[in-house]
PDB file of C-alpha atoms in Angstrom:
ATOM      1  CA  MET A   1       0.000   0.000   0.000  1.00  0.00           C
ATOM      2  CA  VAL A   2       1.142   3.560  -0.581  1.00  0.00           C
ATOM      3  CA  GLU A   3       2.711   4.941   2.585  1.00  0.00           C
ATOM      4  CA  THR A   4       1.278   7.632   4.865  1.00  0.00           C
ATOM      5  CA  ASN A   5      -1.344   8.999   2.479  1.00  0.00           C
ATOM      6  CA  THR A   6      -4.790   9.769   3.783  1.00  0.00           C
ATOM      7  CA  PHE A   7      -7.407   8.812   1.236  1.00  0.00           C
ATOM      8  CA  HIS A   8     -10.859  10.366   1.124  1.00  0.00           C
ATOM      9  CA  SER A   9     -12.371   8.355  -1.729  1.00  0.00           C
ATOM     10  CA  ILE A  10     -11.867   5.095  -3.560  1.00  0.00           C
ATOM     11  CA  ASP A  11     -11.005   7.043  -6.719  1.00  0.00           C
ATOM     12  CA  GLU A  12      -8.246   8.858  -4.843  1.00  0.00           C
ATOM     13  CA  TYR A  13      -6.960   5.549  -3.482  1.00  0.00           C
ATOM     14  CA  ILE A  14      -6.863   3.880  -6.907  1.00  0.00           C
ATOM     15  CA  THR A  15      -4.989   6.720  -8.618  1.00  0.00           C
ATOM     16  CA  GLN A  16      -1.998   6.213  -6.331  1.00  0.00           C
ATOM     17  CA  PHE A  17      -1.030   2.947  -8.045  1.00  0.00           C
ATOM     18  CA  PRO A  18       0.605   2.059 -11.383  1.00  0.00           C
ATOM     19  CA  ASP A  19      -1.753   1.748 -14.355  1.00  0.00           C
ATOM     20  CA  GLU A  20      -1.840  -2.053 -14.378  1.00  0.00           C
ATOM     21  CA  VAL A  21      -2.776  -2.169 -10.678  1.00  0.00           C
ATOM     22  CA  GLN A  22      -5.324   0.606 -11.201  1.00  0.00           C
ATOM     23  CA  GLU A  23      -7.066  -1.546 -13.818  1.00  0.00           C
ATOM     24  CA  ILE A  24      -7.291  -4.467 -11.399  1.00  0.00           C
ATOM     25  CA  LEU A  25      -8.624  -2.213  -8.646  1.00  0.00           C
ATOM     26  CA  LYS A  26     -11.196  -0.633 -10.968  1.00  0.00           C
ATOM     27  CA  THR A  27     -12.379  -4.063 -12.090  1.00  0.00           C
ATOM     28  CA  LEU A  28     -12.521  -5.297  -8.506  1.00  0.00           C
ATOM     29  CA  ARG A  29     -14.563  -2.245  -7.534  1.00  0.00           C
ATOM     30  CA  LYS A  30     -17.004  -2.886 -10.400  1.00  0.00           C
ATOM     31  CA  VAL A  31     -17.326  -6.565  -9.502  1.00  0.00           C
ATOM     32  CA  ILE A  32     -18.180  -5.635  -5.903  1.00  0.00           C
ATOM     33  CA  LYS A  33     -20.646  -2.920  -7.009  1.00  0.00           C
ATOM     34  CA  ASP A  34     -22.357  -5.345  -9.395  1.00  0.00           C
ATOM     35  CA  ALA A  35     -22.682  -7.994  -6.660  1.00  0.00           C
ATOM     36  CA  ALA A  36     -23.818  -5.460  -4.037  1.00  0.00           C
ATOM     37  CA  PRO A  37     -25.540  -2.613  -5.906  1.00  0.00           C
ATOM     38  CA  ASP A  38     -27.047  -1.137  -2.733  1.00  0.00           C
ATOM     39  CA  ALA A  39     -23.740  -0.978  -0.878  1.00  0.00           C
ATOM     40  CA  GLU A  40     -22.127   2.377  -0.183  1.00  0.00           C
ATOM     41  CA  GLU A  41     -18.466   3.110  -0.805  1.00  0.00           C
ATOM     42  CA  LYS A  42     -16.144   4.645   1.739  1.00  0.00           C
ATOM     43  CA  ILE A  43     -12.586   4.552   2.957  1.00  0.00           C
ATOM     44  CA  SER A  44     -12.098   2.670   6.212  1.00  0.00           C
ATOM     45  CA  TYR A  45      -8.724   1.739   7.684  1.00  0.00           C
ATOM     46  CA  GLN A  46      -7.334   3.639   4.664  1.00  0.00           C
ATOM     47  CA  MET A  47      -8.746   0.930   2.365  1.00  0.00           C
ATOM     48  CA  PRO A  48     -11.606   0.935  -0.117  1.00  0.00           C
ATOM     49  CA  THR A  49     -14.626  -0.386   1.766  1.00  0.00           C
ATOM     50  CA  PHE A  50     -18.161  -1.305   0.844  1.00  0.00           C
ATOM     51  CA  VAL A  51     -20.850  -0.974   3.486  1.00  0.00           C
ATOM     52  CA  LEU A  52     -24.348  -2.448   3.604  1.00  0.00           C
ATOM     53  CA  TYR A  53     -25.862  -2.752   7.095  1.00  0.00           C
ATOM     54  CA  GLY A  54     -22.295  -2.672   8.376  1.00  0.00           C
ATOM     55  CA  ASN A  55     -18.970  -3.401   6.712  1.00  0.00           C
ATOM     56  CA  LEU A  56     -19.336  -5.717   3.747  1.00  0.00           C
ATOM     57  CA  VAL A  57     -15.815  -6.068   2.274  1.00  0.00           C
ATOM     58  CA  HIS A  58     -12.533  -4.158   2.116  1.00  0.00           C
ATOM     59  CA  PHE A  59      -9.729  -4.416  -0.423  1.00  0.00           C
ATOM     60  CA  ALA A  60      -6.239  -3.014  -0.805  1.00  0.00           C
ATOM     61  CA  ALA A  61      -3.315  -3.137  -3.194  1.00  0.00           C
ATOM     62  CA  TYR A  62       0.137  -4.137  -2.086  1.00  0.00           C
ATOM     63  CA  LYS A  63       3.433  -4.597  -3.879  1.00  0.00           C
ATOM     64  CA  LYS A  64       2.782  -8.206  -4.929  1.00  0.00           C
ATOM     65  CA  HIS A  65      -0.892  -8.873  -4.205  1.00  0.00           C
ATOM     66  CA  ILE A  66      -4.406  -7.574  -3.758  1.00  0.00           C
ATOM     67  CA  GLY A  67      -5.695  -8.026  -0.224  1.00  0.00           C
ATOM     68  CA  PHE A  68      -9.394  -8.842  -0.036  1.00  0.00           C
ATOM     69  CA  TYR A  69     -11.126  -8.744   3.336  1.00  0.00           C
ATOM     70  CA  PRO A  70     -14.585 -10.368   3.287  1.00  0.00           C
ATOM     71  CA  THR A  71     -14.728 -11.440   7.005  1.00  0.00           C
ATOM     72  CA  PRO A  72     -13.917 -14.838   8.516  1.00  0.00           C
ATOM     73  CA  ASN A  73     -17.315 -16.338   7.597  1.00  0.00           C
ATOM     74  CA  ALA A  74     -16.754 -15.755   3.883  1.00  0.00           C
ATOM     75  CA  ILE A  75     -13.205 -17.114   4.070  1.00  0.00           C
ATOM     76  CA  SER A  76     -14.403 -20.321   5.735  1.00  0.00           C
ATOM     77  CA  ALA A  77     -17.420 -20.640   3.391  1.00  0.00           C
ATOM     78  CA  PHE A  78     -15.069 -20.657   0.392  1.00  0.00           C
ATOM     79  CA  GLU A  79     -12.159 -22.464   2.016  1.00  0.00           C
ATOM     80  CA  SER A  80     -11.721 -25.051  -0.755  1.00  0.00           C
ATOM     81  CA  ALA A  81     -12.004 -22.471  -3.565  1.00  0.00           C
ATOM     82  CA  LEU A  82      -9.421 -20.316  -1.776  1.00  0.00           C
ATOM     83  CA  SER A  83      -6.987 -23.182  -1.122  1.00  0.00           C
ATOM     84  CA  GLU A  84      -4.451 -21.956  -3.712  1.00  0.00           C
ATOM     85  CA  TYR A  85      -4.244 -18.499  -2.108  1.00  0.00           C
ATOM     86  CA  LYS A  86      -2.625 -17.269   1.065  1.00  0.00           C
ATOM     87  CA  CYS A  87      -5.435 -16.730   3.572  1.00  0.00           C
ATOM     88  CA  SER A  88      -5.796 -15.667   7.164  1.00  0.00           C
ATOM     89  CA  LYS A  89      -8.853 -15.588   9.400  1.00  0.00           C
ATOM     90  CA  GLY A  90     -10.587 -12.767   7.505  1.00  0.00           C
ATOM     91  CA  ALA A  91      -8.388 -12.043   4.511  1.00  0.00           C
ATOM     92  CA  VAL A  92      -7.126 -13.508   1.272  1.00  0.00           C
ATOM     93  CA  GLN A  93      -4.186 -12.461  -0.893  1.00  0.00           C
ATOM     94  CA  PHE A  94      -4.595 -12.583  -4.669  1.00  0.00           C
ATOM     95  CA  PRO A  95      -1.128 -12.421  -6.291  1.00  0.00           C
ATOM     96  CA  LEU A  96      -0.724  -9.721  -8.933  1.00  0.00           C
ATOM     97  CA  ASN A  97       1.141 -12.140 -11.199  1.00  0.00           C
ATOM     98  CA  LYS A  98      -1.915 -14.430 -11.553  1.00  0.00           C
ATOM     99  CA  PRO A  99      -5.447 -13.756 -12.813  1.00  0.00           C
ATOM    100  CA  ILE A 100      -7.723 -12.312 -10.135  1.00  0.00           C
ATOM    101  CA  PRO A 101     -10.674 -14.705  -9.524  1.00  0.00           C
ATOM    102  CA  TYR A 102     -13.433 -12.142 -10.050  1.00  0.00           C
ATOM    103  CA  GLU A 103     -16.208 -14.767 -10.198  1.00  0.00           C
ATOM    104  CA  LEU A 104     -15.158 -16.105  -6.803  1.00  0.00           C
ATOM    105  CA  ILE A 105     -15.048 -12.571  -5.424  1.00  0.00           C
ATOM    106  CA  THR A 106     -18.583 -12.010  -6.746  1.00  0.00           C
ATOM    107  CA  GLU A 107     -19.786 -15.117  -4.910  1.00  0.00           C
ATOM    108  CA  MET A 108     -18.082 -14.009  -1.703  1.00  0.00           C
ATOM    109  CA  VAL A 109     -19.651 -10.551  -1.891  1.00  0.00           C
ATOM    110  CA  ILE A 110     -23.101 -12.049  -2.483  1.00  0.00           C
ATOM    111  CA  ILE A 111     -22.677 -14.230   0.621  1.00  0.00           C
ATOM    112  CA  ARG A 112     -21.627 -11.164   2.623  1.00  0.00           C
ATOM    113  CA  VAL A 113     -24.686  -9.213   1.405  1.00  0.00           C
ATOM    114  CA  GLU A 114     -26.947 -12.059   2.536  1.00  0.00           C
ATOM    115  CA  GLU A 115     -25.181 -12.264   5.922  1.00  0.00           C
ATOM    116  CA  ASN A 116     -25.559  -8.546   6.545  1.00  0.00           C
ATOM    117  CA  LYS A 117     -29.198  -8.496   5.416  1.00  0.00           C
ATOM    118  CA  LYS A 118     -29.936 -11.417   7.741  1.00  0.00           C
ATOM    119  CA  LYS A 119     -28.226  -9.683  10.675  1.00  0.00           C
ATOM    120  CA  LYS A 120     -30.202  -6.526   9.925  1.00  0.00           C
ATOM    121  CA  ALA A 121     -33.495  -8.455   9.785  1.00  0.00           C
ATOM    122  CA  GLU A 122     -32.712 -10.353  12.986  1.00  0.00           C
ATOM    123  CA  GLY A 123     -31.808  -7.106  14.700  1.00  0.00           C
ATOM    124  CA  LYS A 124     -35.132  -5.584  13.687  1.00  0.00           C
ATOM    125  CA  SER A 125     -37.172  -8.602  14.830  1.00  0.00           C
ATOM    126  CA  GLN A 126     -35.326  -8.740  18.154  1.00  0.00           C
ATOM    127  CA  LYS A 127     -36.082  -5.056  18.785  1.00  0.00           C
ATOM    128  CA  LYS A 128     -39.810  -5.638  18.216  1.00  0.00           C
ATOM    129  CA  LYS A 129     -39.964  -8.235  21.001  1.00  0.00           C
TER     130      LYS A 129
END
């Protein structure tokens, strides 16, 4: 990630990277928007973030990979599909020297949308009691 800059928008974040990384980030942003059209964009933890009833996903560019942060539930739900990537509890690293698995990312975002909608609905029904 670019050092010590404070970003105020995803556009501002993306423009800090070389053209080839910018293209990946723009495509990733579009993939997330298409999978979660009602989500809002913001910068959180100095990373592009999508929010829908709470944080949905974050992403960031690094020297050799794209970090994608869909929460631990999404990582475990797609554990076998993610087996070729370096993963941690709530993050996955997609190497820049390999094709980014945009279809998999779409599926992960859709799962996150459903999780957040369910949490929102459960929160509403619990408040009515």
